[in-house]
Amino acid sequence: MYRLTDQQKEVVRIASEVADGVIARYAAEVDLNARFPSEAVAALGETGLLGLTVPSEYGGMGQGMSAAAAVLDQVAQRDASTAMIYLMHLCGMACYTANPAVTEVHLRAAAAGKHLSTLAWSERGSRSHFWSPVSKAVQNGSGVLLSAEKSWVTSAGHADGYVVSTLAANAASPTETALYLVLKQDSGLTVDGPWESLGMRGNASAPMKLHEVSLADERAICVPGKGFDFMLGVVLHWFQTGNAAVSIGICEAAIQATTTHLTGQGFQHLGSRLSDLPNLRARLAKMRIETDKARAHLAKTVEAAEAGDASAMLMVLESKASAADTALEVTDLAMKACGGAAFSKHLSVERTFRDARALSVMAPTSDVLHEFIGRALCGMELF
Ligand SMILES: Cc1cc2nc3c(=O)[nH]c(=O)nc-3n(C[C@H](O)[C@H](O)[C@H](O)COP(=O)(O)OP(=O)(O)OC[C@H]3O[C@@H](n4cnc5c(N)ncnc54)[C@H](O)[C@@H]3O)c2cc1C
């Protein structure tokens, strides 16, 4: 559905091989032990996939949103935690690519599989309203001091680079934000608690604290004060479409697990399979229809966004909300179709059900997206 070129199909084939060969192998154990999937991230690095969207002049594959969506979809079919780590890395790459004067060395390292990135935007004080951080940079000679309480940072402590949001030192309004590149080794950056979650248990989305992290002005990813425009103009479409792709990959995993269960198990005393029950087949059909609808919408969205189509922004907003709703519905249907067996960990269905709960609460949350879309349709300002 993603309308890929032959070259992009080859990239997706490589991703699918990595996903089958490495990512799938560790997925259940990563979930059980809530541990970071280091093997999966290393495999993405070794195959060049951490450089999927890094421009070729910096050693990357130079791919856009369509290929990214197709690859994320593949990865999420095997392990949603790894897919989320990968998505946040790709969002980091979008930030780096917009300012290679600051980040070239890290873009090259990512392309070589040696740099993992993420976004540290959500704060305790403004919760899911990431566009309004409450922390504020303090000007310190030719640099800034950053102190902040970040509430959720995927790959916390594992990533090499963190794109951190904060109010600009001279901000006079809540959206005059700045984005800075903070590196793992910068003094004052610490993981501030464990990651103990219902789903996405492998992605280490723990809180982080910045205490007077001292950065040169050159670490600014965009013009201080213009972070809000940068978030919406440079990063939002990557996050939204990638998040939708992760939802769709989770749906696909639920369909595969349900199909295997329904066709492989049955009632011995009746000599029938579960798939002989029409209501279970109808649930599976509904799962397929909803997943195909969400994937078709996403494919159209990335095509429109890459073509710079005027309708793209609304579709970008829709894509995450729609796919996240679909993931909730499809994994719920999978639980119902597979009965008590789904409740147990011997099927992967319950993992897809738990993982799917994260997508709609990642910011912008589905509630907020519905509000944005409604406002846009009524000709109102979004903020
Ligand atoms: C698995 C996972 C990974 C994450 N990774 C990252 C990351 O890498 N970087 C990062 O910066 N953040 C990350 N986050 C944080 C995420 O983006 C959200 O900020 C976070 O989930 C919000 O949770 P909260 O409890 O603070 O929500 P709250 O803001 O307290 O929202 C509570 C409820 O209120 C609703 N709500 C809020 N505002 C409105 C409104 N204006 N209108 C209507 N309803 C509203 C919400 O939809 C939600 O249902 C991650 C979250 C998860 C779950």
Short mmCIF file of C-alpha atoms and ligand atoms in Angstrom, two decimals:
data_model
loop_
_atom_site.label_atom_id
_atom_site.label_comp_id
_atom_site.label_asym_id
_atom_site.label_seq_id
_atom_site.Cartn_x
_atom_site.Cartn_y
_atom_site.Cartn_z
CA MET A 1 0.00 0.00 0.00
CA TYR A 2 2.91 2.39 0.59
CA ARG A 3 3.60 2.74 -3.15
CA LEU A 4 7.34 2.18 -2.83
CA THR A 5 10.02 2.28 -5.50
CA ASP A 6 12.08 -0.87 -6.11
CA GLN A 7 14.90 0.63 -4.06
CA GLN A 8 12.53 1.32 -1.16
CA LYS A 9 11.10 -2.19 -1.40
CA GLU A 10 14.62 -3.51 -1.02
CA VAL A 11 15.06 -1.41 2.15
CA VAL A 12 11.80 -2.79 3.53
CA ARG A 13 12.93 -6.33 2.66
CA ILE A 14 16.12 -5.78 4.70
CA ALA A 15 14.05 -4.39 7.59
CA SER A 16 11.76 -7.38 7.42
CA GLU A 17 14.75 -9.74 7.55
CA VAL A 18 16.15 -7.94 10.61
CA ALA A 19 12.71 -8.00 12.19
CA ASP A 20 12.29 -11.75 11.63
CA GLY A 21 15.89 -12.66 12.40
CA VAL A 22 16.60 -10.57 15.49
CA ILE A 23 13.74 -8.34 16.66
CA ALA A 24 11.07 -11.07 16.82
CA ARG A 25 13.44 -13.44 18.64
CA TYR A 26 13.73 -11.19 21.70
CA ALA A 27 10.31 -9.52 21.70
CA ALA A 28 8.50 -11.72 24.24
CA GLU A 29 11.45 -11.80 26.63
CA VAL A 30 12.01 -8.03 26.33
CA ASP A 31 8.35 -7.53 27.25
CA LEU A 32 8.46 -10.02 30.12
CA ASN A 33 11.56 -8.50 31.70
CA ALA A 34 10.80 -4.88 30.69
CA ARG A 35 14.31 -4.55 29.38
CA PHE A 36 15.72 -2.40 26.58
CA PRO A 37 16.01 -4.39 23.31
CA SER A 38 19.73 -3.74 22.78
CA GLU A 39 20.08 -6.61 20.28
CA ALA A 40 17.31 -5.17 18.12
CA VAL A 41 18.77 -1.65 18.16
CA ALA A 42 22.25 -3.04 17.36
CA ALA A 43 20.77 -4.95 14.41
CA LEU A 44 19.07 -1.79 13.12
CA GLY A 45 22.46 -0.09 13.38
CA GLU A 46 24.44 -2.87 11.69
CA THR A 47 22.11 -2.92 8.68
CA GLY A 48 22.26 0.87 8.24
CA LEU A 49 18.62 1.31 9.26
CA LEU A 50 19.45 3.86 11.98
CA GLY A 51 20.48 5.97 8.98
CA LEU A 52 17.26 5.26 7.02
CA THR A 53 16.29 8.93 6.79
CA VAL A 54 19.76 10.49 7.11
CA PRO A 55 20.61 12.31 3.86
CA SER A 56 22.99 10.35 1.63
CA GLU A 57 25.59 13.15 1.82
CA TYR A 58 26.07 12.17 5.49
CA GLY A 59 26.21 8.46 4.73
CA GLY A 60 22.53 7.61 5.22
CA MET A 61 19.89 6.06 2.98
CA GLY A 62 18.15 9.38 2.39
CA GLN A 63 14.66 7.92 2.60
CA GLY A 64 11.46 9.84 3.34
CA MET A 65 8.23 9.22 5.19
CA SER A 66 6.84 6.47 2.93
CA ALA A 67 9.83 4.20 3.43
CA ALA A 68 9.95 5.09 7.13
CA ALA A 69 6.27 4.18 7.54
CA ALA A 70 6.74 0.86 5.73
CA VAL A 71 9.82 -0.02 7.83
CA LEU A 72 8.17 1.00 11.13
CA ASP A 73 5.13 -1.08 10.18
CA GLN A 74 7.40 -4.12 9.67
CA VAL A 75 9.29 -3.60 12.93
CA ALA A 76 6.09 -3.06 14.95
CA GLN A 77 4.68 -6.34 13.60
CA ARG A 78 7.45 -8.10 15.55
CA ASP A 79 8.00 -5.77 18.52
CA ALA A 80 6.20 -2.51 19.25
CA SER A 81 8.77 -1.45 21.87
CA THR A 82 11.58 -1.58 19.32
CA ALA A 83 9.39 0.21 16.79
CA MET A 84 8.75 3.06 19.26
CA ILE A 85 12.47 3.39 20.01
CA TYR A 86 13.10 3.50 16.28
CA LEU A 87 10.34 6.06 15.69
CA MET A 88 11.72 8.44 18.32
CA HIS A 89 15.17 8.01 16.75
CA LEU A 90 13.78 8.95 13.32
CA CYS A 91 12.16 12.04 14.89
CA GLY A 92 15.57 12.91 16.34
CA MET A 93 17.08 12.47 12.87
CA ALA A 94 14.53 14.92 11.44
CA CYS A 95 15.75 17.50 13.97
CA TYR A 96 19.42 16.80 13.25
CA THR A 97 18.91 16.95 9.48
CA ALA A 98 17.37 20.41 9.77
CA ASN A 99 20.59 21.70 11.33
CA PRO A 100 23.61 19.74 10.07
CA ALA A 101 25.99 22.54 11.12
CA VAL A 102 25.38 21.39 14.72
CA THR A 103 24.71 17.71 14.14
CA GLU A 104 26.71 16.44 11.15
CA VAL A 105 28.99 14.25 13.25
CA HIS A 106 25.96 12.61 14.88
CA LEU A 107 24.13 12.15 11.57
CA ARG A 108 27.19 10.33 10.26
CA ALA A 109 27.41 8.27 13.45
CA ALA A 110 23.73 7.31 13.16
CA ALA A 111 24.24 6.26 9.54
CA ALA A 112 27.13 4.10 10.74
CA GLY A 113 24.85 2.55 13.39
CA LYS A 114 26.63 4.24 16.28
CA HIS A 115 24.21 6.91 17.45
CA LEU A 116 20.67 6.53 18.80
CA SER A 117 18.53 9.63 19.22
CA THR A 118 15.26 10.54 20.91
CA LEU A 119 13.07 13.49 21.92
CA ALA A 120 12.80 14.74 25.51
CA TRP A 121 9.79 17.04 25.23
CA SER A 122 7.06 16.08 27.70
CA GLU A 123 7.46 17.72 31.11
CA ARG A 124 5.88 17.03 34.47
CA GLY A 125 4.52 20.60 34.56
CA SER A 126 2.79 20.68 31.17
CA ARG A 127 2.19 16.93 30.78
CA SER A 128 1.00 16.00 27.27
CA HIS A 129 1.06 19.67 26.14
CA PHE A 130 4.63 19.33 24.90
CA TRP A 131 4.40 22.57 22.95
CA SER A 132 4.45 24.52 26.24
CA PRO A 133 7.42 23.41 28.37
CA VAL A 134 7.55 24.98 31.81
CA SER A 135 11.34 24.72 32.12
CA LYS A 136 13.29 27.74 30.92
CA ALA A 137 16.85 28.03 29.64
CA VAL A 138 19.09 30.40 31.57
CA GLN A 139 21.59 32.44 29.56
CA ASN A 140 25.09 31.79 30.84
CA GLY A 141 27.68 33.81 28.93
CA SER A 142 27.99 32.32 25.46
CA GLY A 143 25.81 29.36 26.37
CA VAL A 144 22.79 28.23 28.36
CA LEU A 145 22.04 26.24 31.49
CA LEU A 146 19.17 23.76 31.17
CA SER A 147 17.22 22.43 34.13
CA ALA A 148 14.04 20.45 33.52
CA GLU A 149 11.92 17.55 34.69
CA LYS A 150 11.13 15.47 31.63
CA SER A 151 8.29 13.07 32.37
CA TRP A 152 8.78 10.49 29.63
CA VAL A 153 11.79 9.97 27.39
CA THR A 154 11.86 6.88 25.19
CA SER A 155 15.31 5.20 25.29
CA ALA A 156 16.12 7.15 28.47
CA GLY A 157 19.72 6.41 29.42
CA HIS A 158 20.25 4.35 26.27
CA ALA A 159 20.09 7.07 23.62
CA ASP A 160 23.24 8.95 22.68
CA GLY A 161 21.48 12.19 21.74
CA TYR A 162 18.40 13.90 23.27
CA VAL A 163 16.55 16.74 21.53
CA VAL A 164 15.42 18.65 24.62
CA SER A 165 12.69 21.30 24.57
CA THR A 166 12.58 24.24 26.96
CA LEU A 167 11.38 27.82 27.01
CA ALA A 168 13.95 30.10 25.37
CA ALA A 169 15.99 32.16 27.82
CA ASN A 170 14.23 35.36 26.73
CA ALA A 171 10.78 33.81 26.20
CA ALA A 172 7.84 36.07 26.94
CA SER A 173 5.06 33.62 26.00
CA PRO A 174 4.45 29.87 26.65
CA THR A 175 5.31 28.71 23.14
CA GLU A 176 8.56 30.66 22.64
CA THR A 177 10.49 27.47 22.95
CA ALA A 178 14.00 26.35 22.13
CA LEU A 179 15.38 22.93 21.23
CA TYR A 180 18.88 21.87 22.26
CA LEU A 181 20.92 18.79 21.54
CA VAL A 182 21.98 17.22 24.82
CA LEU A 183 24.42 14.32 24.62
CA LYS A 184 24.41 11.30 26.90
CA GLN A 185 27.78 12.28 28.38
CA ASP A 186 26.76 15.88 29.22
CA SER A 187 27.02 16.45 32.91
CA GLY A 188 23.69 17.00 34.73
CA LEU A 189 21.52 14.64 32.65
CA THR A 190 20.15 11.66 34.60
CA VAL A 191 17.43 9.04 34.33
CA ASP A 192 15.00 9.87 37.12
CA GLY A 193 13.20 6.61 37.81
CA PRO A 194 12.40 3.22 36.37
CA TRP A 195 10.15 2.41 33.41
CA GLU A 196 7.40 0.16 34.72
CA SER A 197 4.54 0.11 32.27
CA LEU A 198 1.52 -1.83 31.08
CA GLY A 199 2.73 -1.98 27.49
CA MET A 200 5.73 -0.94 25.41
CA ARG A 201 7.64 -2.42 28.29
CA GLY A 202 10.96 -2.55 26.43
CA ASN A 203 11.28 1.04 25.37
CA ALA A 204 12.67 2.61 28.56
CA SER A 205 10.38 5.65 28.37
CA ALA A 206 11.49 6.75 31.82
CA PRO A 207 11.53 10.25 33.33
CA MET A 208 14.77 12.23 33.03
CA LYS A 209 16.11 15.15 34.97
CA LEU A 210 18.34 17.93 33.66
CA HIS A 211 20.17 19.83 36.36
CA GLU A 212 22.08 22.89 35.12
CA VAL A 213 23.24 21.11 31.99
CA SER A 214 25.70 23.57 30.49
CA LEU A 215 25.57 23.89 26.70
CA ALA A 216 27.23 26.20 24.19
CA ASP A 217 24.77 28.28 22.16
CA GLU A 218 25.83 26.18 19.13
CA ARG A 219 23.89 23.22 20.55
CA ALA A 220 20.64 24.97 19.64
CA ILE A 221 18.82 22.86 17.05
CA CYS A 222 16.72 25.83 15.90
CA VAL A 223 16.62 29.56 16.54
CA PRO A 224 15.80 29.92 20.26
CA GLY A 225 12.20 31.12 20.58
CA LYS A 226 11.19 29.39 17.32
CA GLY A 227 10.98 25.86 18.75
CA PHE A 228 7.19 25.72 18.45
CA ASP A 229 7.31 26.34 14.67
CA PHE A 230 10.09 23.78 14.39
CA MET A 231 8.11 21.15 16.32
CA LEU A 232 5.10 21.60 14.08
CA GLY A 233 6.91 22.25 10.82
CA VAL A 234 9.82 19.80 10.99
CA VAL A 235 8.99 17.01 13.44
CA LEU A 236 5.21 16.63 13.74
CA HIS A 237 4.62 14.89 10.40
CA TRP A 238 7.38 12.35 11.07
CA PHE A 239 6.01 11.59 14.53
CA GLN A 240 2.37 11.43 13.47
CA THR A 241 2.84 9.20 10.43
CA GLY A 242 5.44 7.03 12.17
CA ASN A 243 3.17 6.62 15.19
CA ALA A 244 0.35 5.59 12.84
CA ALA A 245 2.67 3.03 11.22
CA VAL A 246 3.47 1.55 14.63
CA SER A 247 -0.27 1.25 15.38
CA ILE A 248 -0.82 -0.50 12.07
CA GLY A 249 2.09 -2.89 12.66
CA ILE A 250 0.53 -3.81 16.02
CA CYS A 251 -2.81 -4.46 14.27
CA GLU A 252 -1.09 -6.69 11.73
CA ALA A 253 0.60 -8.66 14.52
CA ALA A 254 -2.79 -9.13 16.19
CA ILE A 255 -4.32 -10.36 12.93
CA GLN A 256 -1.50 -12.83 12.35
CA ALA A 257 -1.67 -14.21 15.89
CA THR A 258 -5.48 -14.47 15.76
CA THR A 259 -5.45 -16.22 12.38
CA THR A 260 -2.88 -18.75 13.60
CA HIS A 261 -4.93 -19.44 16.71
CA LEU A 262 -8.31 -19.72 14.98
CA THR A 263 -7.04 -22.00 12.22
CA GLY A 264 -4.75 -24.07 14.44
CA GLN A 265 -6.96 -24.79 17.46
CA GLY A 266 -10.37 -26.40 17.72
CA PHE A 267 -12.96 -28.47 19.55
CA GLN A 268 -11.80 -32.08 19.51
CA HIS A 269 -15.17 -33.39 20.66
CA LEU A 270 -16.91 -31.70 17.71
CA GLY A 271 -14.15 -32.30 15.17
CA SER A 272 -14.15 -28.58 14.29
CA ARG A 273 -11.70 -25.69 14.34
CA LEU A 274 -12.26 -22.33 16.00
CA SER A 275 -12.32 -20.84 12.50
CA ASP A 276 -15.46 -22.88 11.79
CA LEU A 277 -17.35 -20.44 14.03
CA PRO A 278 -18.75 -17.63 11.83
CA ASN A 279 -18.69 -15.03 14.62
CA LEU A 280 -14.94 -15.52 15.10
CA ARG A 281 -14.33 -15.29 11.36
CA ALA A 282 -16.39 -12.09 11.30
CA ARG A 283 -14.20 -10.60 14.05
CA LEU A 284 -11.12 -11.48 12.05
CA ALA A 285 -12.66 -9.92 8.95
CA LYS A 286 -13.42 -6.71 10.85
CA MET A 287 -9.82 -6.62 12.08
CA ARG A 288 -8.56 -6.96 8.50
CA ILE A 289 -10.92 -4.28 7.16
CA GLU A 290 -10.05 -1.72 9.85
CA THR A 291 -6.30 -2.36 9.49
CA ASP A 292 -6.43 -2.03 5.71
CA LYS A 293 -8.41 1.21 6.05
CA ALA A 294 -5.84 2.67 8.47
CA ARG A 295 -2.91 1.59 6.29
CA ALA A 296 -4.56 3.01 3.15
CA HIS A 297 -5.13 6.31 4.95
CA LEU A 298 -1.52 6.39 6.10
CA ALA A 299 -0.19 5.58 2.62
CA LYS A 300 -2.24 8.44 1.17
CA THR A 301 -1.08 10.75 3.96
CA VAL A 302 2.64 10.14 3.45
CA GLU A 303 2.20 10.48 -0.29
CA ALA A 304 0.41 13.82 0.16
CA ALA A 305 2.95 15.04 2.73
CA GLU A 306 5.93 14.10 0.55
CA ALA A 307 4.31 15.84 -2.42
CA GLY A 308 3.73 19.00 -0.32
CA ASP A 309 -0.03 18.72 -0.96
CA ALA A 310 -2.16 21.40 0.75
CA SER A 311 -4.45 18.75 2.27
CA ALA A 312 -1.53 16.96 3.89
CA MET A 313 -1.57 18.71 7.29
CA LEU A 314 -5.12 17.65 8.11
CA MET A 315 -4.38 14.10 7.01
CA VAL A 316 -1.19 14.08 9.09
CA LEU A 317 -3.28 15.02 12.15
CA GLU A 318 -5.90 12.39 11.26
CA SER A 319 -3.41 9.59 10.62
CA LYS A 320 -2.19 9.12 14.20
CA ALA A 321 -5.65 9.50 15.78
CA SER A 322 -7.27 7.16 13.30
CA ALA A 323 -4.58 4.45 13.46
CA ALA A 324 -4.40 4.63 17.27
CA ASP A 325 -8.18 4.13 17.50
CA THR A 326 -7.87 1.26 15.04
CA ALA A 327 -5.15 -0.38 17.13
CA LEU A 328 -7.39 -0.20 20.22
CA GLU A 329 -10.32 -1.72 18.32
CA VAL A 330 -8.37 -4.40 16.46
CA THR A 331 -6.46 -5.66 19.50
CA ASP A 332 -9.71 -5.69 21.48
CA LEU A 333 -11.32 -7.81 18.74
CA ALA A 334 -8.28 -10.12 18.81
CA MET A 335 -8.74 -10.62 22.56
CA LYS A 336 -12.41 -11.47 22.03
CA ALA A 337 -11.80 -13.74 19.05
CA CYS A 338 -9.12 -15.77 20.83
CA GLY A 339 -11.04 -16.08 24.10
CA GLY A 340 -9.30 -17.23 27.29
CA ALA A 341 -6.22 -18.23 25.29
CA ALA A 342 -5.62 -14.55 24.51
CA PHE A 343 -5.61 -13.75 28.20
CA SER A 344 -2.59 -16.00 28.67
CA LYS A 345 0.92 -15.11 27.58
CA HIS A 346 1.26 -18.17 25.37
CA LEU A 347 -0.29 -16.14 22.56
CA SER A 348 1.22 -12.75 21.71
CA VAL A 349 -2.28 -11.25 21.49
CA GLU A 350 -2.27 -9.87 25.03
CA ARG A 351 1.05 -8.09 24.31
CA THR A 352 -0.43 -6.38 21.25
CA PHE A 353 -3.44 -5.38 23.38
CA ARG A 354 -1.18 -3.78 26.04
CA ASP A 355 1.20 -2.16 23.55
CA ALA A 356 -1.70 -0.65 21.59
CA ARG A 357 -2.85 1.35 24.65
CA ALA A 358 0.24 3.62 24.40
CA LEU A 359 -0.32 5.09 20.96
CA SER A 360 -3.43 7.14 21.70
CA VAL A 361 -1.93 8.70 24.84
CA MET A 362 1.32 9.74 23.22
CA ALA A 363 1.19 13.45 22.56
CA PRO A 364 -0.55 14.90 20.72
CA THR A 365 -3.06 12.52 22.29
CA SER A 366 -6.13 11.33 20.39
CA ASP A 367 -8.30 13.70 22.45
CA VAL A 368 -6.15 16.65 21.47
CA LEU A 369 -5.97 15.57 17.82
CA HIS A 370 -9.76 15.34 17.63
CA GLU A 371 -9.93 18.84 19.08
CA PHE A 372 -7.33 20.14 16.56
CA ILE A 373 -9.09 18.51 13.61
CA GLY A 374 -12.48 19.82 14.75
CA ARG A 375 -11.09 23.32 15.17
CA ALA A 376 -9.43 23.18 11.76
CA LEU A 377 -12.71 22.09 10.15
CA CYS A 378 -14.51 24.99 11.82
CA GLY A 379 -11.91 27.47 10.59
CA MET A 380 -10.61 28.12 14.12
CA GLU A 381 -6.99 28.60 15.27
CA LEU A 382 -5.49 25.36 16.67
CA PHE A 383 -3.65 27.06 19.57
C1 LIG B 1 5.15 4.61 25.67
C2 LIG B 1 5.33 6.09 25.76
C3 LIG B 1 6.48 6.67 25.24
C4 LIG B 1 6.67 8.05 25.32
N1 LIG B 1 7.82 8.59 24.81
C5 LIG B 1 8.02 9.93 24.89
C6 LIG B 1 9.24 10.52 24.38
O1 LIG B 1 10.12 9.82 23.86
N2 LIG B 1 9.40 11.85 24.51
C7 LIG B 1 8.45 12.65 25.06
O2 LIG B 1 8.66 13.85 25.11
N3 LIG B 1 7.30 12.14 25.54
C8 LIG B 1 7.07 10.80 25.47
N4 LIG B 1 5.90 10.25 25.97
C9 LIG B 1 4.94 11.13 26.62
C10 LIG B 1 3.69 11.36 25.79
O3 LIG B 1 3.98 12.03 24.58
C11 LIG B 1 2.66 12.17 26.59
O4 LIG B 1 3.21 13.38 26.99
C12 LIG B 1 2.18 11.43 27.81
O5 LIG B 1 1.75 10.14 27.43
C13 LIG B 1 1.04 12.20 28.43
O6 LIG B 1 0.63 11.54 29.62
P1 LIG B 1 -0.01 12.42 30.81
O7 LIG B 1 -0.43 11.47 31.87
O8 LIG B 1 0.95 13.48 31.19
O9 LIG B 1 -1.27 13.01 30.05
P2 LIG B 1 -2.18 14.25 30.48
O10 LIG B 1 -1.72 15.47 29.79
O11 LIG B 1 -2.31 14.29 31.95
O12 LIG B 1 -3.58 13.84 29.83
C14 LIG B 1 -4.58 13.08 30.54
C15 LIG B 1 -5.79 12.91 29.65
O13 LIG B 1 -6.31 14.22 29.33
C16 LIG B 1 -6.47 14.35 27.93
N5 LIG B 1 -6.22 15.75 27.55
C17 LIG B 1 -5.09 16.48 27.80
N6 LIG B 1 -5.22 17.70 27.27
C18 LIG B 1 -6.42 17.76 26.67
C19 LIG B 1 -7.12 18.76 25.94
N7 LIG B 1 -6.59 19.97 25.73
N8 LIG B 1 -8.35 18.46 25.46
C20 LIG B 1 -8.90 17.24 25.69
N9 LIG B 1 -8.29 16.25 26.38
C21 LIG B 1 -7.06 16.51 26.85
C22 LIG B 1 -5.46 13.39 27.32
O14 LIG B 1 -5.86 12.99 26.04
C23 LIG B 1 -5.45 12.24 28.32
O15 LIG B 1 -6.47 11.33 27.99
C24 LIG B 1 5.69 8.86 25.92
C25 LIG B 1 4.52 8.28 26.43
C26 LIG B 1 4.34 6.91 26.36
C27 LIG B 1 3.08 6.32 26.92
#
